[in-house]
CSV table of C-alpha atoms in Angstrom, one decimal:
chain,number,residue,atom,x,y,z
P,925,MET,CA,-27.6,71.2,62.5
P,926,LYS,CA,-24.1,69.8,62.7
P,927,GLU,CA,-23.6,66.5,64.3
P,928,VAL,CA,-21.5,68.0,67.1
P,929,GLY,CA,-24.5,70.0,68.1
P,930,LEU,CA,-26.7,67.0,68.7
P,931,SER,CA,-27.6,65.9,72.1
P,932,ARG,CA,-25.9,62.9,73.6
P,933,ALA,CA,-29.2,60.9,73.4
P,934,ASP,CA,-29.6,61.7,69.7
P,935,VAL,CA,-26.0,60.8,68.9
P,936,SER,CA,-26.1,57.7,71.1
P,937,ALA,CA,-29.2,56.6,69.1
P,938,LYS,CA,-27.4,57.2,65.9
P,939,ASP,CA,-24.4,55.3,67.1
P,940,LYS,CA,-26.6,52.4,68.2
P,941,ALA,CA,-28.0,52.2,64.8
P,942,LYS,CA,-24.5,51.8,63.5
P,943,GLY,CA,-23.4,49.4,66.2
P,944,SER,CA,-24.1,45.8,67.0
P,945,GLY,CA,-26.5,44.3,69.4
P,946,LEU,CA,-23.6,43.5,71.7
P,947,VAL,CA,-22.7,47.2,72.0
P,948,GLU,CA,-26.3,48.0,72.8
P,949,ARG,CA,-26.4,45.4,75.6
P,950,LEU,CA,-23.1,46.6,77.0
P,951,ASN,CA,-24.3,50.2,77.1
P,952,ALA,CA,-27.5,49.2,79.0
P,953,GLN,CA,-27.7,50.8,82.4
P,954,VAL,CA,-27.4,48.5,85.4
P,955,ALA,CA,-27.3,49.9,88.9
P,956,GLY,CA,-26.4,53.4,87.6
P,957,ARG,CA,-23.6,52.1,85.4
P,958,LYS,CA,-23.1,50.6,82.0
P,959,LEU,CA,-23.2,46.8,82.0
P,960,GLY,CA,-19.9,46.7,80.1
P,961,ILE,CA,-18.1,48.8,82.7
P,962,LEU,CA,-19.4,46.5,85.5
P,963,LEU,CA,-18.3,43.4,83.6
P,964,SER,CA,-14.8,44.8,82.8
P,965,MET,CA,-14.5,46.0,86.4
P,966,ALA,CA,-15.2,42.5,87.5
P,967,ALA,CA,-12.5,41.2,85.2
P,968,SER,CA,-10.1,43.8,86.8
P,969,ALA,CA,-11.1,42.7,90.3
P,970,ILE,CA,-10.5,39.0,89.5
P,971,THR,CA,-7.0,39.9,88.1
P,972,LEU,CA,-6.3,42.1,91.1
P,973,LEU,CA,-7.2,39.3,93.5
P,974,THR,CA,-5.4,36.5,91.8
P,975,MET,CA,-2.2,38.6,91.6
P,976,LEU,CA,-2.1,38.9,95.4
P,977,PRO,CA,0.7,37.0,97.1
P,978,LEU,CA,-2.0,34.6,98.6
P,979,PHE,CA,-2.3,32.9,95.2
P,980,ASN,CA,0.7,31.0,93.7
P,981,TRP,CA,1.3,31.6,90.0
P,982,PHE,CA,4.1,29.0,89.9
P,983,LYS,CA,4.4,25.5,91.3
P,984,ILE,CA,7.8,23.9,91.8
P,985,VAL,CA,7.9,20.3,90.5
P,986,ASN,CA,10.6,17.8,90.6
P,987,GLY,CA,12.0,19.6,93.6
P,988,TYR,CA,14.5,16.9,94.6
P,989,LYS,CA,16.0,16.8,91.2
P,990,LEU,CA,16.0,20.6,90.9
P,991,VAL,CA,17.9,20.9,94.3
P,992,LYS,CA,20.4,18.3,93.2
P,993,LYS,CA,20.9,19.9,89.8
P,994,LEU,CA,21.4,23.4,91.2
P,995,LYS,CA,23.5,22.2,94.1
P,996,VAL,CA,21.6,24.2,96.6
P,997,ALA,CA,23.3,24.7,100.0
P,998,ALA,CA,21.8,22.6,102.8
P,999,ASP,CA,20.7,25.7,104.8
P,1000,GLU,CA,18.9,27.1,101.7
P,1001,VAL,CA,17.0,23.9,100.8
P,1002,ALA,CA,14.6,24.5,103.7
P,1003,LYS,CA,13.7,28.0,102.3
P,1004,LEU,CA,12.5,26.6,99.0
P,1005,LYS,CA,8.8,25.9,99.0
P,1006,GLY,CA,6.3,24.4,96.6
P,1007,GLY,CA,4.7,27.5,95.2
P,1008,TYR,CA,5.5,31.1,94.4
P,1009,SER,CA,3.6,34.2,93.4
P,1010,VAL,CA,4.9,36.8,91.0
P,1011,PHE,CA,6.0,38.9,93.9
P,1012,ASN,CA,8.2,36.3,95.7
P,1013,MET,CA,9.7,34.4,92.7
P,1014,LEU,CA,12.9,36.4,93.3
P,1015,SER,CA,13.3,34.7,96.7
P,1016,PHE,CA,13.4,31.3,94.8
P,1017,VAL,CA,16.1,32.8,92.6
P,1018,GLN,CA,18.0,33.9,95.6
P,1019,HIS,CA,17.8,30.7,97.6
P,1020,SER,CA,18.2,28.3,94.7
P,1021,GLY,CA,21.1,30.1,93.2
P,1022,ALA,CA,19.5,30.1,89.7
P,1023,GLY,CA,20.9,33.5,88.9
P,1024,ILE,CA,20.1,33.1,85.2
P,1025,LEU,CA,16.4,33.5,86.1
P,1026,GLY,CA,17.0,36.7,88.1
P,1027,LEU,CA,16.6,39.4,85.4
P,1028,PHE,CA,13.5,37.7,84.0
P,1029,ALA,CA,12.0,37.4,87.4
P,1030,MET,CA,12.8,41.1,88.2
P,1031,MET,CA,11.2,42.2,84.9
P,1032,MET,CA,8.1,40.1,85.6
P,1033,LEU,CA,7.8,41.7,89.1
P,1034,ILE,CA,8.0,45.2,87.6
P,1035,LEU,CA,5.4,44.3,85.0
P,1036,ALA,CA,3.1,42.8,87.7
P,1037,CYS,CA,3.4,46.0,89.8
P,1038,ALA,CA,2.4,48.1,86.7
P,1039,CYS,CA,-0.5,45.7,86.1
P,1040,LEU,CA,-1.7,46.1,89.7
P,1041,TYR,CA,-1.5,49.9,89.3
P,1042,PHE,CA,-3.6,50.0,86.1
P,1043,GLN,CA,-6.2,47.6,87.5
P,1044,ILE,CA,-6.6,49.8,90.6
P,1045,VAL,CA,-6.9,52.9,88.5
P,1046,TYR,CA,-9.6,51.4,86.3
P,1047,ILE,CA,-11.6,50.0,89.3
P,1048,VAL,CA,-11.5,53.5,90.9
P,1049,LYS,CA,-12.5,55.3,87.7
P,1050,GLY,CA,-15.2,52.8,87.0
P,1051,ALA,CA,-16.6,53.1,90.6
P,1052,LEU,CA,-16.6,56.9,90.4
P,1053,ASN,CA,-18.3,56.7,87.0
P,1054,LYS,CA,-17.4,60.3,86.2
P,1055,THR,CA,-17.5,61.5,82.6
P,1056,ASP,CA,-15.7,64.4,81.1
P,1057,LYS,CA,-16.0,66.5,77.9
P,1058,LYS,CA,-15.4,63.3,75.9
P,1059,GLY,CA,-17.8,61.1,77.8
P,1060,TYR,CA,-16.6,57.7,78.9
P,1061,LEU,CA,-13.4,57.7,76.8
P,1062,GLY,CA,-11.2,58.4,79.8
P,1063,ILE,CA,-12.7,55.4,81.7
P,1064,TYR,CA,-12.4,53.2,78.6
P,1065,GLY,CA,-8.8,54.2,78.1
P,1066,ALA,CA,-7.9,53.2,81.6
P,1067,GLY,CA,-9.8,49.9,81.2
P,1068,GLU,CA,-8.0,49.2,77.9
P,1069,ALA,CA,-4.6,49.7,79.6
P,1070,ALA,CA,-5.6,47.5,82.6
P,1071,MET,CA,-6.7,44.6,80.4
P,1072,LEU,CA,-3.6,44.8,78.1
P,1073,PHE,CA,-1.3,44.7,81.1
P,1074,GLY,CA,-3.3,41.8,82.5
P,1075,VAL,CA,-2.8,39.8,79.3
P,1076,LEU,CA,0.9,40.9,79.1
P,1077,THR,CA,1.6,39.9,82.7
P,1078,GLY,CA,0.0,36.4,82.2
P,1079,CYS,CA,1.8,35.8,78.9
P,1080,VAL,CA,5.2,36.8,80.4
P,1081,ALA,CA,4.5,34.4,83.3
P,1082,LEU,CA,4.1,31.6,80.7
P,1083,ILE,CA,7.2,32.6,78.9
P,1084,PHE,CA,9.1,32.7,82.2
P,1085,ALA,CA,8.1,29.1,83.0
P,1086,ALA,CA,9.2,28.0,79.5
P,1087,PHE,CA,12.5,29.9,79.9
P,1088,ALA,CA,13.1,28.3,83.3
P,1089,LYS,CA,12.4,24.8,81.9
P,1090,LYS,CA,14.8,25.4,79.0
P,1091,ASN,CA,17.7,26.8,81.2
P,1092,LEU,CA,17.3,24.4,84.2
P,1093,GLY,CA,16.8,21.4,82.0
P,1094,LEU,CA,13.8,20.2,84.0
P,1095,GLU,CA,10.1,21.0,84.2
P,1096,ALA,CA,11.0,22.8,87.3
P,1097,ILE,CA,8.6,25.8,87.4
P,1098,ARG,CA,5.0,25.1,86.2
P,1099,PRO,CA,2.4,27.9,85.8
P,1100,THR,CA,-0.8,27.3,87.8
P,1101,VAL,CA,-4.4,27.8,86.8
P,1102,PHE,CA,-4.3,31.4,88.0
P,1103,VAL,CA,-2.1,32.5,85.2
P,1104,TYR,CA,-4.5,31.2,82.6
P,1105,LEU,CA,-7.4,32.7,84.5
P,1106,VAL,CA,-5.8,36.2,84.4
P,1107,ILE,CA,-5.2,35.9,80.7
P,1108,ALA,CA,-8.7,34.7,80.0
P,1109,VAL,CA,-10.6,37.3,82.0
P,1110,SER,CA,-8.2,40.1,80.7
P,1111,VAL,CA,-9.0,39.1,77.1
P,1112,ILE,CA,-12.7,39.1,77.8
P,1113,GLY,CA,-12.5,42.4,79.6
P,1114,TYR,CA,-10.4,43.9,76.7
P,1115,VAL,CA,-13.0,42.8,74.1
P,1116,ILE,CA,-15.8,44.4,76.2
P,1117,VAL,CA,-14.0,47.7,76.7
P,1118,LYS,CA,-12.8,47.8,73.1
P,1119,ASN,CA,-16.3,47.4,71.7
P,1120,MET,CA,-17.7,50.1,74.0
P,1121,GLN,CA,-14.7,52.4,73.2
P,1122,VAL,CA,-15.2,52.2,69.5
P,1123,ALA,CA,-18.8,53.2,69.8
P,1124,GLU,CA,-17.9,56.1,72.1
P,1125,ARG,CA,-15.2,57.3,69.7
P,1126,ARG,CA,-17.8,57.6,66.9
P,1127,ILE,CA,-19.9,59.8,69.1
P,1128,TYR,CA,-17.0,62.3,69.7
P,1129,HIS,CA,-15.4,61.8,66.3
P,1130,GLU,CA,-12.2,60.4,67.9
P,1131,HIS,CA,-10.0,57.8,66.3
P,1132,GLY,CA,-7.4,55.4,67.6
P,1133,LEU,CA,-3.6,55.3,67.4
P,1134,LEU,CA,-3.6,53.3,64.2
P,1135,MET,CA,-5.8,55.8,62.4
P,1136,GLU,CA,-3.6,58.6,63.8
P,1137,ILE,CA,-0.5,56.9,62.4
P,1138,LYS,CA,-2.1,56.4,59.0
P,1139,LYS,CA,-3.3,60.0,58.9
P,1140,ASN,CA,0.1,61.6,60.0
P,1141,TRP,CA,2.5,58.9,58.9
P,1142,VAL,CA,5.1,61.4,57.8
P,1143,LEU,CA,5.3,63.1,61.2
P,1144,PHE,CA,5.6,59.7,62.9
P,1145,LEU,CA,8.3,58.7,60.5
P,1146,MET,CA,10.3,61.8,61.5
P,1147,LEU,CA,10.0,60.7,65.2
P,1148,VAL,CA,11.6,57.3,64.5
P,1149,PRO,CA,15.3,58.5,64.9
P,1150,THR,CA,14.3,60.2,68.3
P,1151,PHE,CA,12.5,57.1,69.4
P,1152,VAL,CA,15.5,54.8,68.5
P,1153,TYR,CA,17.9,57.2,70.3
P,1154,PHE,CA,15.9,57.2,73.5
P,1155,LEU,CA,15.3,53.5,73.3
P,1156,ILE,CA,19.0,52.7,73.0
P,1157,ASN,CA,20.4,55.3,75.4
P,1158,ASN,CA,17.6,55.7,78.0
P,1159,TYR,CA,15.2,52.7,78.1
P,1160,LEU,CA,17.2,49.6,77.3
P,1161,PRO,CA,19.9,50.5,79.9
P,1162,MET,CA,17.1,50.5,82.5
P,1163,ALA,CA,17.4,46.7,82.5
P,1164,GLY,CA,20.7,47.2,84.3
P,1165,VAL,CA,18.8,48.2,87.4
P,1166,TYR,CA,18.8,44.4,88.1
P,1167,TYR,CA,22.5,44.6,88.9
P,1168,ALA,CA,21.6,46.5,92.1
P,1169,PHE,CA,20.2,43.2,93.5
P,1170,THR,CA,23.1,41.0,92.5
P,1171,GLN,CA,26.7,40.2,93.5
P,1172,PHE,CA,28.5,40.3,90.2
P,1173,ASN,CA,31.3,37.8,89.4
P,1174,PHE,CA,33.0,36.8,86.1
P,1175,ARG,CA,32.2,33.1,86.4
P,1176,ASP,CA,28.4,33.7,86.2
P,1177,GLY,CA,28.5,36.8,84.1
P,1178,LEU,CA,26.2,39.8,84.0
P,1179,TRP,CA,22.9,37.9,83.7
P,1180,ALA,CA,23.5,34.9,86.0
P,1181,SER,CA,25.4,36.3,89.0
P,1182,PRO,CA,23.8,35.4,92.4
P,1183,PHE,CA,20.7,37.4,93.4
P,1184,VAL,CA,21.4,38.9,96.8
P,1185,GLY,CA,18.2,41.0,97.3
P,1186,PHE,CA,18.8,44.2,99.2
P,1187,LYS,CA,22.3,43.5,100.5
P,1188,ASN,CA,23.8,46.2,98.4
P,1189,PHE,CA,21.3,48.7,99.7
P,1190,GLU,CA,22.1,47.5,103.3
P,1191,TYR,CA,25.8,48.2,102.6
P,1192,LEU,CA,24.9,51.8,101.5
P,1193,VAL,CA,22.9,52.4,104.6
P,1194,SER,CA,25.7,51.1,106.8
P,1195,ALA,CA,28.1,53.5,105.0
P,1196,ASP,CA,26.2,56.4,106.6
P,1197,LEU,CA,23.7,57.0,103.8
P,1198,PHE,CA,22.1,59.8,105.7
P,1199,ARG,CA,25.3,61.9,105.7
P,1200,LEU,CA,25.9,61.2,102.0
P,1201,THR,CA,22.3,62.1,101.2
P,1202,ARG,CA,22.4,65.2,103.4
P,1203,ASN,CA,25.6,66.5,101.8
P,1204,THR,CA,24.4,65.8,98.2
P,1205,VAL,CA,21.0,67.4,98.7
P,1206,LEU,CA,22.2,70.5,100.6
P,1207,TYR,CA,24.9,71.3,98.1
P,1208,ASN,CA,22.5,70.9,95.2
P,1209,VAL,CA,19.9,73.0,96.8
P,1210,VAL,CA,22.4,75.8,97.3
P,1211,PHE,CA,23.7,75.4,93.7
P,1212,ILE,CA,20.1,75.5,92.3
P,1213,LEU,CA,18.7,78.4,94.3
P,1214,LEU,CA,21.7,80.6,94.6
P,1215,GLY,CA,22.9,79.8,91.1
P,1216,ASN,CA,19.6,80.6,89.5
P,1217,ALA,CA,19.2,83.8,91.6
P,1218,LEU,CA,22.6,85.1,90.5
P,1219,GLN,CA,22.0,84.1,86.9
P,1220,ILE,CA,18.8,86.1,86.8
P,1221,VAL,CA,20.5,89.1,88.4
P,1222,PHE,CA,23.4,89.1,85.9
P,1223,ALA,CA,21.1,88.5,83.0
P,1224,ILE,CA,19.1,91.6,84.0
P,1225,LEU,CA,22.3,93.6,84.4
P,1226,VAL,CA,23.6,92.6,81.0
P,1227,SER,CA,20.3,93.3,79.4
P,1228,GLN,CA,20.5,96.9,80.7
P,1229,ILE,CA,23.9,97.5,79.1
P,1230,THR,CA,23.4,99.8,76.1
P,1231,VAL,CA,27.0,99.9,74.8
P,1232,LYS,CA,27.3,97.0,72.3
P,1233,TRP,CA,31.0,96.1,72.5
P,1234,PHE,CA,30.9,96.2,76.3
P,1235,LYS,CA,27.8,94.0,76.4
P,1236,LYS,CA,29.3,91.4,74.2
P,1237,SER,CA,32.6,91.5,76.1
P,1238,ALA,CA,30.8,91.0,79.4
P,1239,GLN,CA,28.8,88.0,78.0
P,1240,THR,CA,31.9,86.4,76.6
P,1241,LEU,CA,34.0,86.9,79.8
P,1242,MET,CA,31.2,85.5,82.0
P,1243,PHE,CA,30.6,82.5,79.7
P,1244,MET,CA,34.3,81.5,79.4
P,1245,PRO,CA,34.6,79.8,82.8
P,1246,TYR,CA,32.0,77.2,81.7
P,1247,PHE,CA,34.6,75.8,79.2
P,1248,VAL,CA,37.4,75.6,81.8
P,1249,SER,CA,38.3,71.9,82.4
P,1250,PHE,CA,37.8,70.6,86.0
P,1251,VAL,CA,41.4,69.5,85.9
P,1252,ILE,CA,42.5,73.1,85.1
P,1253,LEU,CA,40.2,74.3,87.9
P,1254,LYS,CA,41.9,71.9,90.3
P,1255,VAL,CA,45.3,73.4,89.4
P,1256,ILE,CA,44.0,76.9,89.9
P,1257,ILE,CA,42.4,76.1,93.3
P,1258,TYR,CA,45.5,74.3,94.5
P,1259,ASN,CA,47.8,77.2,93.5
P,1260,ILE,CA,45.5,79.6,95.4
P,1261,PHE,CA,44.9,77.7,98.6
P,1262,GLU,CA,48.1,75.5,99.0
P,1263,TYR,CA,49.5,75.8,102.5
P,1264,GLN,CA,53.2,76.5,101.7
P,1265,TYR,CA,53.3,78.3,98.4
P,1266,GLY,CA,49.6,79.2,97.7
P,1267,VAL,CA,48.7,82.7,96.6
P,1268,ILE,CA,46.6,83.5,99.6
P,1269,ASN,CA,49.1,82.2,102.2
P,1270,THR,CA,52.0,83.9,100.4
P,1271,LEU,CA,50.0,87.2,100.6
P,1272,ILE,CA,49.2,86.6,104.3
P,1273,THR,CA,52.8,85.8,105.3
P,1274,SER,CA,54.0,88.8,103.4
P,1275,LEU,CA,51.7,91.0,105.5
P,1276,GLY,CA,53.0,89.3,108.7
P,1277,GLY,CA,50.1,86.9,109.3
P,1278,GLU,CA,49.8,83.2,110.0
P,1279,ARG,CA,49.2,80.7,107.2
P,1280,ILE,CA,45.8,79.1,106.9
P,1281,ASP,CA,45.7,75.3,106.4
P,1282,PHE,CA,42.7,75.2,104.0
P,1283,TYR,CA,43.2,71.5,103.1
P,1284,ASN,CA,42.9,70.4,106.7
P,1285,THR,CA,40.1,72.7,107.7
P,1286,PRO,CA,36.6,71.5,106.6
P,1287,LEU,CA,34.8,74.7,107.5
P,1288,TYR,CA,36.1,76.6,104.5
P,1289,TRP,CA,35.1,74.1,101.8
P,1290,PRO,CA,31.3,74.4,101.6
P,1291,PHE,CA,31.8,78.1,100.7
P,1292,LEU,CA,34.7,77.4,98.4
P,1293,ILE,CA,32.9,74.7,96.5
P,1294,THR,CA,29.8,76.9,96.1
P,1295,ILE,CA,31.8,79.9,94.9
P,1296,PHE,CA,33.7,78.0,92.3
P,1297,PHE,CA,30.6,76.1,91.1
P,1298,ILE,CA,28.8,79.4,90.6
P,1299,TRP,CA,31.8,81.0,89.0
P,1300,LYS,CA,32.0,78.2,86.5
P,1301,ASN,CA,28.3,77.9,85.6
P,1302,ILE,CA,26.8,81.4,86.0
P,1303,GLY,CA,27.6,82.4,82.4
P,1304,TYR,CA,25.9,79.4,80.9
P,1305,GLY,CA,22.7,79.8,83.0
P,1306,MET,CA,22.7,83.5,82.4
P,1307,VAL,CA,22.3,83.0,78.6
P,1308,VAL,CA,19.0,81.1,79.1
P,1309,TYR,CA,17.5,83.9,81.2
P,1310,LEU,CA,19.0,86.6,78.9
P,1311,ALA,CA,17.3,84.9,75.9
P,1312,THR,CA,14.0,85.1,77.8
P,1313,ILE,CA,14.5,88.8,78.6
P,1314,MET,CA,15.3,89.5,74.9
P,1315,GLY,CA,12.0,87.9,74.0
P,1316,ILE,CA,9.9,90.2,76.2
P,1317,ASP,CA,7.7,92.6,74.2
P,1318,ALA,CA,9.4,96.0,74.2
P,1319,GLU,CA,6.0,97.6,74.2
P,1320,LEU,CA,5.5,96.5,77.8
P,1321,TYR,CA,8.5,98.6,78.9
P,1322,ASP,CA,7.4,101.5,76.7
P,1323,ALA,CA,4.0,101.5,78.3
P,1324,ALA,CA,5.6,101.3,81.8
P,1325,LYS,CA,7.9,104.3,81.0
P,1326,VAL,CA,4.8,106.3,79.9
P,1327,ASP,CA,3.2,105.5,83.2
P,1328,GLY,CA,6.2,106.8,85.0
P,1329,ALA,CA,7.8,103.5,86.1
P,1330,ASN,CA,11.5,103.7,86.9
P,1331,ILE,CA,14.0,100.9,86.0
P,1332,PHE,CA,13.5,99.0,89.3
P,1333,GLN,CA,9.8,99.0,88.9
P,1334,GLN,CA,10.1,97.8,85.3
P,1335,ILE,CA,12.3,94.9,86.5
P,1336,ARG,CA,9.9,94.1,89.4
P,1337,PHE,CA,6.6,94.2,87.5
P,1338,ILE,CA,7.6,93.2,84.0
P,1339,THR,CA,11.0,91.4,83.8
P,1340,LEU,CA,10.7,89.1,86.9
P,1341,PRO,CA,7.1,87.9,86.2
P,1342,GLN,CA,8.2,87.1,82.6
P,1343,LEU,CA,11.1,85.1,83.9
P,1344,LYS,CA,9.0,83.1,86.3
P,1345,PRO,CA,8.0,80.3,83.9
P,1346,THR,CA,11.6,79.8,82.8
P,1347,PHE,CA,12.8,79.7,86.4
P,1348,ILE,CA,10.1,77.1,87.4
P,1349,ILE,CA,10.9,74.8,84.4
P,1350,LEU,CA,14.6,75.0,85.0
P,1351,LEU,CA,14.0,74.3,88.7
P,1352,LEU,CA,11.9,71.2,88.0
P,1353,TYR,CA,14.6,69.9,85.6
P,1354,ALA,CA,17.3,70.6,88.2
P,1355,LEU,CA,15.3,68.9,91.0
P,1356,GLY,CA,15.2,65.7,89.0
P,1357,GLY,CA,18.9,65.4,89.3
P,1358,ILE,CA,19.3,66.7,92.8
P,1359,MET,CA,20.9,63.5,93.9
P,1360,LYS,CA,23.3,63.6,91.1
P,1361,GLY,CA,26.2,65.5,92.6
P,1362,GLN,CA,28.8,67.5,90.6
P,1363,PHE,CA,31.3,64.6,90.8
P,1364,GLU,CA,34.0,66.3,88.7
P,1365,LEU,CA,33.9,69.4,90.8
P,1366,PHE,CA,34.0,67.6,94.2
P,1367,TYR,CA,36.6,65.0,93.1
P,1368,GLN,CA,39.0,67.5,91.6
P,1369,MET,CA,38.7,70.0,94.4
P,1370,ILE,CA,38.8,67.5,97.3
P,1371,GLY,CA,40.4,64.4,95.8
P,1372,ASN,CA,41.2,61.7,98.4
P,1373,ASN,CA,41.6,64.1,101.4
P,1374,GLY,CA,39.9,62.1,104.1
P,1375,VAL,CA,40.0,65.0,106.5
P,1376,LEU,CA,37.3,66.8,104.4
P,1377,TYR,CA,35.0,63.8,103.8
P,1378,ASN,CA,32.6,64.4,106.6
P,1379,ILE,CA,31.4,67.8,105.1
P,1380,THR,CA,32.3,67.4,101.4
P,1381,ASP,CA,31.6,63.7,100.6
P,1382,ILE,CA,28.7,63.1,98.3
P,1383,LEU,CA,27.1,59.9,97.0
P,1384,ASP,CA,29.0,60.1,93.7
P,1385,THR,CA,32.4,60.4,95.2
P,1386,TYR,CA,31.7,57.7,97.8
P,1387,VAL,CA,30.6,55.2,95.1
P,1388,TYR,CA,33.7,56.1,93.0
P,1389,ARG,CA,36.0,55.3,95.9
P,1390,ILE,CA,34.3,52.0,96.5
P,1391,ALA,CA,34.4,51.1,92.8
P,1392,MET,CA,38.2,51.9,92.8
P,1393,THR,CA,39.0,49.9,95.8
P,1394,GLN,CA,36.5,47.0,94.9
P,1395,PRO,CA,36.6,46.7,91.1
P,1396,LEU,CA,33.7,44.2,91.0
P,1397,SER,CA,31.3,46.3,93.0
P,1398,ILE,CA,28.9,46.8,90.0
P,1399,GLY,CA,26.0,45.9,92.2
P,1400,LEU,CA,26.8,48.6,94.8
P,1401,GLY,CA,27.3,51.3,92.1
P,1402,THR,CA,24.0,50.4,90.5
P,1403,ALA,CA,22.2,50.4,93.9
P,1404,ALA,CA,23.5,53.9,94.5
P,1405,GLY,CA,22.4,55.0,91.1
P,1406,LEU,CA,18.9,53.5,91.6
P,1407,TYR,CA,18.6,55.2,95.0
P,1408,GLN,CA,19.5,58.5,93.4
P,1409,SER,CA,17.1,58.1,90.5
P,1410,VAL,CA,14.1,57.0,92.7
P,1411,PHE,CA,14.8,59.9,95.1
P,1412,GLY,CA,14.9,62.4,92.3
P,1413,PHE,CA,11.8,60.9,90.6
P,1414,VAL,CA,9.7,61.2,93.8
P,1415,LEU,CA,11.0,64.7,94.4
P,1416,ILE,CA,10.2,66.0,90.9
P,1417,VAL,CA,6.7,64.3,90.9
P,1418,VAL,CA,5.8,65.9,94.2
P,1419,THR,CA,7.2,69.3,93.2
P,1420,ASN,CA,5.4,69.2,89.9
P,1421,TRP,CA,2.2,68.3,91.7
P,1422,VAL,CA,2.6,71.3,94.0
P,1423,VAL,CA,3.3,73.6,91.0
P,1424,LYS,CA,0.3,72.2,89.1
P,1425,ARG,CA,-2.0,73.0,92.0
P,1426,LYS,CA,-0.7,76.5,92.1
P,1427,ASN,CA,-0.6,77.2,88.4
P,1428,ALA,CA,-1.1,74.3,85.9
P,1429,GLU,CA,0.6,76.3,83.1
P,1430,TYR,CA,4.0,76.1,84.7
P,1431,ALA,CA,3.9,72.3,85.3
P,1432,LEU,CA,6.0,69.9,83.3
P,1433,PHE,CA,3.2,67.3,83.1
C-alpha cells in the first residue's frame, strides 16, 4: 500500500518514529487540542495583550533635555508624557516636532497593526481547531506568520529606539520590558509551531519555501525581473503614504517635515468631500456599466459580420478614437459646443433658433462627458470581448443551429454566458480604481470653468487645482490619493467576497 493510503494514525506513528521526543510531547492531546497549539496560542495571547495601548513600549527619559533640544512650544510640552505605546508614538512625533522620527513611527504602527491581525487570526484558528485536507498545516501556517510578525515588530521597536537615540543625540526613547517580552514569547512560539509544522509536512509530503525554491530555482529566477519591477514601482512608493500626515516644507525636507496627523484629511472633508466622492463614483459607475454593456453589444455585432473587409474596417474605425489625444478631443468639443461659432449653435441659428450656452449650463455635461468617454474607449474594450467571442467553440453554435436556435437565442444562451467571466473580471479590476477619475477627460473638457464644478468636479481635478494654487500641498495630494486607494480597496474586497459566495470560479482571489 502506498504511504498516501495509510490512515492518519499509522502515518502519525511513522512520523513520531522519525521525530524527536519534543515533537511527541507537543503533539500530545490536552483538553481536546495539541499541547503545542495551546502553548503557541498562549504566546500569541501574551503578544496581543502587551501590544494594547495600556502597555507602554517606550519610555521617555531625559525629558527636560529633550524638550530643550527640540525647542518644543510651551503649549505642546504638557502633551508630552513619560510613556508611549506603538499606537500613540506618532503623537509624540507630532507634539515634540521630531519629524525625522515620523516615517519610522508610521511604519512601526502599520507593522504593529499587521501583527495584531495575524495574532487574532491564529488565536481564532487555534480555538476552532478545525483541520482540512492537509491536517493542521493551515493552523500552523497562521501560527508561523503570527510569531514572525511578533518578532519583527519587537525588533523594529528596538531599532526605532536606537534610531531615535542617534538622531536626537540623547537616550530619549528607551524600550521597556514589554518589547523584550514580545520578542521572547514570539521566538518560543515560533520554535514550537515550526517543530510541529515540519512533522505535519512529512505526513502530507509537503515541503517548505526553501525546498520549493531549490526544486524550481529556474522558474523563481525568471520571476526576479517582475519582482524587482513591482518592488520599485508599486511597493517602495507606498512609503510615501506618510506624506498624507505631514505638512511638507523645504527646510525639513521629505522625511523630517512636521507630522500633523489627520489635518490634511480634515481639509479634504471641509472641501465638500461628499460631493467630490459622489461625482467621482457616479461617473465611474456609469462609465463601467454602460461602457461594458455597449462594448459587449458592439463586439457581438462585429462578430456577426461575415464580409472580411467590412469587418476589419469597422474594427479599425471603432478603435481609432482610443488613440485621439485628450487635447485634440478638447479642441473638437470646443468647436462643436462653443457659444458664438460652435457647429451646433451655428446650425441652430441658421434654422432660426436661439443659441444654447453649453459652457454655462451644467445640466448638459454629465451626458456629454459620458458620450465622449464611451466614444473614445468603446473600441478598446470591444477588442477584449471580441477576442473572447472568437475563442468560443464553434461546435456550440453548430449544435444550437441543429436544434433550431435562431441568432438571438444563440447570443442569449451561448455568447452571453461565455462572456460572463470576462465581464466579471473586468468589472472587479475597474471597481478597484473607481475613485480614480478620468482626470484628462474632465480637465480638458471642463478646464477651470467654475460654473460647472458642482456637477462635474471630481477628486482628481480638485486636488490638481489645489496643487496648482498651493505648490507645496504634497500632503493634501497624498491624503486624497490614500483616500481613493482605501475606498477602492474596500470596495473591490467586498465585491470579490460577494462574487466568491455566488461563484468562486469568477473571483479574483
